[in-house]
Short mmCIF file of C-alpha atoms and ligand atoms in Angstrom, two decimals:
data_model
loop_
_atom_site.label_atom_id
_atom_site.label_comp_id
_atom_site.label_asym_id
_atom_site.label_seq_id
_atom_site.Cartn_x
_atom_site.Cartn_y
_atom_site.Cartn_z
CA MET A 1 -27.38 263.56 268.83
CA PRO A 2 -26.22 261.52 265.84
CA LEU A 3 -26.81 258.04 267.13
CA VAL A 4 -28.96 256.62 264.35
CA ASN A 5 -31.01 253.52 263.67
CA MET A 6 -28.66 250.83 262.34
CA LYS A 7 -31.23 249.26 260.03
CA ASP A 8 -31.78 252.62 258.34
CA MET A 9 -28.03 253.25 258.14
CA LEU A 10 -27.24 249.97 256.41
CA ALA A 11 -30.33 250.19 254.19
CA HIS A 12 -28.95 253.49 252.91
CA ALA A 13 -25.51 251.99 252.28
CA TYR A 14 -27.00 248.90 250.59
CA GLY A 15 -29.30 251.03 248.42
CA HIS A 16 -26.57 253.47 247.40
CA GLY A 17 -23.71 251.05 246.74
CA TYR A 18 -21.25 251.74 249.53
CA ALA A 19 -20.24 250.08 252.81
CA VAL A 20 -20.06 251.45 256.34
CA GLY A 21 -16.94 250.57 258.34
CA ALA A 22 -17.52 248.66 261.58
CA PHE A 23 -14.27 249.23 263.43
CA ASP A 24 -13.54 247.23 266.56
CA VAL A 25 -12.20 249.56 269.23
CA VAL A 26 -10.21 248.45 272.27
CA SER A 27 -9.29 251.75 273.95
CA LEU A 28 -10.03 255.45 274.00
CA ASP A 29 -7.25 255.97 271.43
CA PHE A 30 -9.16 253.73 269.02
CA VAL A 31 -12.44 255.58 269.67
CA GLU A 32 -10.78 258.94 269.09
CA GLY A 33 -8.92 257.74 266.00
CA VAL A 34 -11.97 256.21 264.31
CA MET A 35 -14.19 259.18 265.16
CA ALA A 36 -11.56 261.64 263.88
CA ALA A 37 -11.48 259.70 260.59
CA ALA A 38 -15.26 259.71 260.29
CA GLU A 39 -15.51 263.40 261.06
CA ARG A 40 -12.68 264.38 258.68
CA SER A 41 -14.18 262.37 255.83
CA ARG A 42 -17.82 263.02 256.81
CA ALA A 43 -18.63 259.31 256.93
CA PRO A 44 -21.27 257.36 258.83
CA VAL A 45 -19.52 254.91 261.12
CA ILE A 46 -20.11 251.87 263.34
CA LEU A 47 -18.11 251.68 266.56
CA SER A 48 -17.91 247.99 267.49
CA LEU A 49 -16.94 246.22 270.67
CA ALA A 50 -16.06 242.55 270.13
CA GLU A 51 -16.91 240.25 273.01
CA SER A 52 -13.62 238.38 272.54
CA HIS A 53 -11.81 241.62 273.46
CA PHE A 54 -13.65 242.21 276.73
CA GLU A 55 -10.73 240.91 278.76
CA HIS A 56 -8.68 243.89 277.55
CA TYR A 57 -11.00 246.67 278.78
CA ASP A 58 -14.06 247.41 280.86
CA PHE A 59 -17.01 247.03 278.48
CA GLU A 60 -19.23 249.35 280.50
CA LEU A 61 -16.66 252.16 280.67
CA LEU A 62 -15.75 251.97 276.99
CA MET A 63 -19.45 251.97 276.07
CA SER A 64 -19.87 255.24 277.98
CA ALA A 65 -16.93 256.76 276.13
CA MET A 66 -18.28 255.59 272.75
CA GLU A 67 -21.71 256.98 273.51
CA ALA A 68 -20.25 260.34 274.57
CA ALA A 69 -18.13 260.44 271.40
CA ALA A 70 -21.19 259.64 269.26
CA ARG A 71 -23.46 262.17 270.93
CA ARG A 72 -21.10 265.08 270.43
CA SER A 73 -20.26 264.13 266.86
CA PRO A 74 -21.73 265.67 263.72
CA VAL A 75 -21.57 262.30 261.86
CA PRO A 76 -24.11 259.47 262.25
CA VAL A 77 -22.91 256.67 264.51
CA VAL A 78 -24.08 253.19 265.55
CA LEU A 79 -22.79 251.43 268.69
CA HIS A 80 -22.54 247.72 268.00
CA LEU A 81 -21.80 244.50 269.84
CA ASP A 82 -19.49 242.42 267.63
CA HIS A 83 -19.40 238.60 267.88
CA GLY A 84 -21.84 238.44 270.79
CA ALA A 85 -21.60 234.95 272.26
CA SER A 86 -24.98 234.59 273.96
CA LEU A 87 -28.42 236.00 274.62
CA GLU A 88 -27.13 237.36 277.95
CA SER A 89 -24.33 239.24 276.15
CA ALA A 90 -26.84 240.84 273.79
CA VAL A 91 -29.14 241.87 276.66
CA ARG A 92 -26.19 243.42 278.50
CA ALA A 93 -24.95 245.23 275.41
CA ILE A 94 -28.38 246.75 274.71
CA ARG A 95 -28.76 247.74 278.36
CA LEU A 96 -25.41 249.54 278.17
CA GLY A 97 -26.41 251.43 275.02
CA CYS A 98 -25.64 249.29 271.95
CA ASN A 99 -28.19 249.96 269.20
CA GLY A 100 -27.08 247.05 267.06
CA VAL A 101 -25.98 243.56 268.06
CA MET A 102 -24.32 240.64 266.34
CA VAL A 103 -24.92 237.12 267.54
CA ASP A 104 -22.19 234.75 266.40
CA ALA A 105 -23.25 231.15 266.67
CA SER A 106 -21.57 230.27 263.38
CA HIS A 107 -19.37 227.61 265.01
CA MET A 108 -22.48 225.62 266.00
CA THR A 109 -24.62 223.32 263.86
CA LEU A 110 -27.13 225.01 261.57
CA GLY A 111 -30.00 224.10 263.89
CA GLU A 112 -28.21 225.41 267.01
CA ASN A 113 -27.17 228.57 265.19
CA LEU A 114 -30.78 229.14 264.18
CA THR A 115 -32.12 228.65 267.71
CA ALA A 116 -29.49 230.88 269.35
CA THR A 117 -29.86 233.61 266.74
CA ARG A 118 -33.67 233.51 266.82
CA ALA A 119 -33.64 234.02 270.61
CA VAL A 120 -31.47 237.13 270.27
CA VAL A 121 -33.61 238.47 267.42
CA GLU A 122 -36.83 238.14 269.47
CA MET A 123 -35.32 239.96 272.44
CA ALA A 124 -33.49 242.65 270.44
CA HIS A 125 -36.38 243.42 268.09
CA ALA A 126 -38.62 243.96 271.13
CA CYS A 127 -36.11 246.69 272.08
CA GLY A 128 -36.05 248.13 268.55
CA VAL A 129 -32.47 246.90 268.01
CA PRO A 130 -31.52 245.19 264.72
CA VAL A 131 -29.48 241.99 264.65
CA GLU A 132 -26.64 240.63 262.51
CA GLY A 133 -26.29 236.85 262.34
CA GLU A 134 -23.50 234.79 260.79
CA LEU A 135 -23.79 231.73 258.64
CA GLY A 136 -20.80 229.80 257.38
CA TYR A 137 -17.58 230.24 259.31
CA VAL A 138 -14.90 232.94 259.00
CA PRO A 139 -11.79 231.60 260.75
CA GLY A 140 -8.64 233.35 261.87
CA VAL A 141 -5.28 232.33 260.39
CA GLU A 142 -2.77 234.44 262.27
CA GLY A 143 -2.43 237.80 263.93
CA GLU A 144 -4.42 239.23 266.80
CA ASP A 145 -7.29 237.06 267.91
CA ALA A 146 -6.58 234.23 265.48
CA GLU A 147 -6.74 231.77 268.33
CA ARG A 148 -10.34 232.79 268.94
CA HIS A 149 -11.48 231.61 265.55
CA PRO A 150 -9.88 228.21 265.14
CA GLY A 151 -10.78 225.66 262.51
CA PRO A 152 -11.27 225.60 258.76
CA LEU A 153 -13.28 228.06 256.71
CA ALA A 154 -16.87 227.01 255.97
CA TYR A 155 -18.54 228.80 253.07
CA THR A 156 -22.04 230.24 253.36
CA THR A 157 -24.38 228.42 250.99
CA VAL A 158 -27.22 230.15 249.17
CA ALA A 159 -29.76 227.49 250.08
CA GLU A 160 -29.01 227.60 253.80
CA ALA A 161 -28.73 231.40 253.86
CA LYS A 162 -32.25 231.94 252.55
CA GLY A 163 -33.89 229.63 255.09
CA PHE A 164 -31.69 230.97 257.89
CA VAL A 165 -32.56 234.62 257.30
CA GLU A 166 -36.28 233.86 256.98
CA ARG A 167 -36.44 231.69 260.08
CA ALA A 168 -34.01 233.55 262.33
CA GLY A 169 -35.37 236.96 261.28
CA VAL A 170 -31.95 238.66 261.18
CA ASP A 171 -31.66 242.11 259.64
CA PHE A 172 -28.14 241.62 258.25
CA LEU A 173 -26.10 238.53 257.48
CA ALA A 174 -22.35 238.06 257.88
CA VAL A 175 -21.24 235.72 255.12
CA SER A 176 -18.23 233.52 254.67
CA ILE A 177 -16.88 233.73 251.13
CA GLY A 178 -13.12 233.44 251.69
CA THR A 179 -12.11 236.15 254.18
CA VAL A 180 -10.33 235.34 257.43
CA HIS A 181 -9.90 237.25 260.68
CA GLY A 182 -6.43 238.58 261.43
CA ARG A 183 -3.34 238.99 259.27
CA LEU A 184 -3.49 237.49 255.82
CA LYS A 185 -0.94 235.16 254.31
CA GLY A 186 -0.89 236.15 250.65
CA LYS A 187 -4.00 237.35 248.83
CA ALA A 188 -7.44 236.21 249.93
CA LYS A 189 -9.35 234.13 247.39
CA LEU A 190 -12.85 235.50 247.47
CA ASP A 191 -15.79 233.62 245.96
CA PHE A 192 -17.61 236.47 244.22
CA PRO A 193 -20.10 234.29 242.27
CA ARG A 194 -21.20 232.81 245.62
CA LEU A 195 -21.58 236.30 247.11
CA ARG A 196 -23.58 237.48 244.07
CA SER A 197 -25.99 234.54 244.39
CA ILE A 198 -26.43 235.09 248.15
CA ASN A 199 -27.14 238.76 247.55
CA GLN A 200 -29.66 238.00 244.81
CA ALA A 201 -31.42 235.45 247.00
CA LEU A 202 -31.54 237.54 250.19
CA GLY A 203 -31.75 241.19 249.18
CA ILE A 204 -30.59 242.38 252.63
CA PRO A 205 -27.38 244.18 253.65
CA LEU A 206 -24.50 241.70 253.94
CA ALA A 207 -21.53 242.00 256.29
CA ILE A 208 -17.93 240.96 255.69
CA HIS A 209 -15.69 240.04 258.60
CA GLY A 210 -11.92 239.95 258.27
CA GLY A 211 -11.51 243.15 256.27
CA THR A 212 -7.79 243.45 257.03
CA GLY A 213 -5.52 242.68 254.08
CA LEU A 214 -8.10 242.87 251.28
CA ASP A 215 -7.16 245.15 248.38
CA ASP A 216 -9.17 248.08 247.04
CA ASP A 217 -10.46 246.14 244.06
CA GLN A 218 -11.67 243.31 246.29
CA PHE A 219 -13.47 245.81 248.51
CA ARG A 220 -15.20 247.37 245.52
CA ARG A 221 -16.35 243.99 244.23
CA LEU A 222 -17.64 243.03 247.67
CA ILE A 223 -19.65 246.23 247.85
CA SER A 224 -21.07 245.88 244.33
CA ASN A 225 -22.36 242.45 245.41
CA GLY A 226 -24.36 243.55 248.44
CA VAL A 227 -21.80 244.11 251.20
CA ALA A 228 -22.89 247.17 253.22
CA LYS A 229 -20.87 246.62 256.40
CA ILE A 230 -17.16 245.82 256.60
CA ASN A 231 -15.58 244.70 259.88
CA TYR A 232 -12.06 245.90 260.42
CA TYR A 233 -9.65 245.56 263.30
CA THR A 234 -6.22 243.93 262.85
CA ALA A 235 -4.84 246.61 260.52
CA LEU A 236 -5.74 249.28 263.11
CA ALA A 237 -4.12 247.28 265.91
CA ASP A 238 -1.01 246.71 263.78
CA ALA A 239 -0.75 250.42 262.93
CA ALA A 240 -1.03 251.21 266.65
CA GLY A 241 1.63 248.62 267.52
CA ALA A 242 4.01 249.96 264.88
CA ALA A 243 3.57 253.54 266.15
CA ILE A 244 4.37 252.47 269.72
CA ARG A 245 7.43 250.48 268.60
CA ALA A 246 8.70 253.46 266.58
CA ARG A 247 8.34 255.76 269.59
CA ALA A 248 10.07 253.24 271.86
CA LYS A 249 12.95 253.08 269.41
CA SER A 250 13.35 256.82 268.89
CA ALA A 251 12.91 257.64 272.59
CA PRO A 252 14.00 254.62 274.66
CA GLY A 253 13.18 256.33 277.97
CA ALA A 254 9.66 257.31 276.89
CA GLY A 255 6.83 256.93 279.40
CA TYR A 256 3.28 255.78 278.69
CA THR A 257 1.86 259.00 277.25
CA ALA A 258 4.89 259.50 275.01
CA LEU A 259 4.72 255.90 273.77
CA VAL A 260 1.03 256.07 272.77
CA LYS A 261 1.19 259.66 271.49
CA ASP A 262 0.74 258.75 267.81
CA VAL A 263 -1.71 255.88 268.23
CA SER A 264 -4.99 257.66 267.60
CA GLU A 265 -3.48 259.55 264.64
CA VAL A 266 -2.25 256.41 262.84
CA ILE A 267 -5.59 254.71 263.50
CA SER A 268 -7.44 257.68 262.06
CA ILE A 269 -5.27 257.64 258.91
CA GLU A 270 -5.98 253.95 258.25
CA ALA A 271 -9.70 254.22 259.09
CA GLU A 272 -10.09 257.25 256.82
CA ARG A 273 -8.37 255.41 253.98
CA CYS A 274 -10.96 252.65 254.38
CA MET A 275 -13.89 255.07 254.49
CA ARG A 276 -12.76 256.59 251.20
CA VAL A 277 -12.25 253.22 249.47
CA TRP A 278 -15.57 251.84 250.77
CA GLY A 279 -17.49 254.94 249.60
CA SER A 280 -18.89 255.96 252.99
CA ALA A 281 -16.84 259.20 252.98
CA GLY A 282 -19.02 262.22 252.25
CA ARG A 283 -22.28 260.40 253.07
CA ALA A 284 -22.82 261.63 256.64
CA ALA A 285 -25.37 264.36 255.89
CA GLU A 286 -27.68 262.20 253.73
CA VAL A 287 -27.48 259.32 256.21
CA THR A 288 -28.42 261.61 259.10
CA PHE A 289 -31.31 262.96 257.01
CA HIS A 290 -32.64 259.53 256.01
CA CYS A 291 -32.16 257.63 259.29
CA ARG A 292 -34.36 257.66 262.33
CA PRO A 293 -32.40 259.01 265.31
CA TRP A 294 -31.70 256.58 268.12
CA ALA A 295 -32.71 257.97 271.49
CA SER A 296 -33.75 256.44 274.76
CA VAL A 297 -37.13 257.18 276.32
CA GLU A 298 -37.28 258.47 279.87
CA HIS A 299 -40.04 256.85 281.88
CA MET A 300 -41.11 258.22 285.24
CA ILE A 301 -43.24 256.15 287.59
CA ILE A 302 -45.03 257.89 290.46
CA HIS A 303 -46.39 255.67 293.25
CA ASN A 304 -49.15 256.91 295.49
CA VAL A 305 -48.06 255.37 298.77
CA VAL A 306 -50.42 257.08 301.18
CA GLY A 307 -51.17 254.88 304.18
CA ILE A 308 -47.95 252.81 304.24
CA SER A 309 -44.71 253.50 306.06
CA GLU A 310 -41.60 254.89 304.40
CA LYS A 311 -39.90 251.55 304.96
CA GLU A 312 -42.74 249.68 303.23
CA ALA A 313 -42.64 252.18 300.38
CA ALA A 314 -38.89 251.63 299.97
CA VAL A 315 -39.41 247.84 299.79
CA MET A 316 -42.18 248.26 297.22
CA ILE A 317 -40.02 250.54 295.08
CA ALA A 318 -37.03 248.19 295.32
CA GLU A 319 -39.20 245.31 294.11
CA GLY A 320 -40.51 247.43 291.26
CA GLN A 321 -36.98 248.37 290.25
CA GLN A 322 -35.95 244.75 290.22
CA VAL A 323 -38.86 243.74 288.00
CA LEU A 324 -38.48 246.69 285.61
CA GLY A 325 -34.70 246.47 285.55
CA ALA A 326 -34.87 242.87 284.35
CA ILE A 327 -36.74 243.83 281.17
CA PRO A 328 -34.32 243.81 278.21
CA GLY A 329 -33.89 247.29 276.83
CA VAL A 330 -34.35 249.02 280.18
CA ARG A 331 -31.11 250.86 280.73
CA GLU A 332 -28.92 250.91 283.79
CA ASP A 333 -30.15 253.99 285.54
CA VAL A 334 -33.48 252.55 286.64
CA GLY A 335 -34.52 253.87 289.97
CA LYS A 336 -33.53 257.34 290.92
CA THR A 337 -35.77 257.25 293.96
CA TYR A 338 -37.38 259.98 295.97
CA ILE A 339 -39.69 259.14 298.83
CA GLY A 340 -41.76 261.91 300.38
CA PRO A 341 -44.41 264.39 299.40
CA PRO A 342 -44.33 265.47 295.74
CA PRO A 343 -41.43 267.93 295.46
CA TRP A 344 -43.69 270.74 294.25
CA ARG A 345 -45.78 270.39 297.44
CA ALA A 346 -42.73 270.04 299.69
CA GLU A 347 -41.33 273.32 298.40
CA ARG A 348 -44.30 275.38 299.62
P1 13P B 1 -9.83 241.85 260.82
O1 13P B 1 -9.18 241.89 262.16
O2 13P B 1 -9.28 240.79 259.93
O3 13P B 1 -9.86 243.18 260.16
O4 13P B 1 -11.36 241.41 261.06
C1 13P B 1 -12.10 242.12 261.99
C2 13P B 1 -13.42 241.50 262.19
O5 13P B 1 -13.96 240.84 261.33
C3 13P B 1 -14.08 241.75 263.47
O6 13P B 1 -15.35 241.20 263.56
#
């Protein structure tokens, strides 16, 4: 059950002064590790899939695993598309079960970013799915995925942020105030006065990308200035890498399962540490209570096809499936078809 509405989840975090972790997962070990951390610390959690990682796994299969993990969990969960590159990506993500999407057009001009983000917002809101946009630019410096975020940091400005949120209609804004994706060189210099002004001007949950490498005090100051969602990946990937290297060293002949044996455990330790520092630990019950559940609606269409052949009926149904299946928000399993007399009559 506990897939919950993302807007409600982040409104709760924003209103109560804590942040929910949005952990990018790249394998089942990551899903299990993050969920174990959330369940141990009773924290609401966002499982994220970053589009830049899609070459490493099958998006559709990992979505199914994430959804199964969320549905059997006692803690509230959101399934989120991270750094979605296009409207098509957002449509696909929602169709596969994401109940939150990010559109990242932050590398474009302000006008292009606005147009691209607005298009995703219109589509996603029609499906009941909230949207995170990004303004300013959070680059990568080194470490995993750095090459995907080239170029210099561009700070979010208060003036642009206000107009952007109003015109694009985003529910959450990822801001650039000094963080970078990937491993940090030295200590990040975060512009807290800028963050404070953005928060005062917008009054909506803010997201921070590039959580790896920030210290506990920096996290607390981010959260006290409106950050309700923290994106985190590289530290989990590094912990996983270190665990595999340690196994390879202690058991040089180890096979695959022996090499990855500790991966989900080390991920869960690091994710739980974050949940405790960010204040989401212990919040699961109140979040579940305050948030609308996220559930899909099953829609059955019965055609009365008296007077046409079975073949004609099949063509008509196939056309209907094509039209309905193209509507954003309609999930994959459109069209379990049965042609014949109504089953209750056939049984007699
Ligand atoms: P880190 O890899 O620096 O933790 O950042 C993750 C991120 O922001 C994903 O969107």
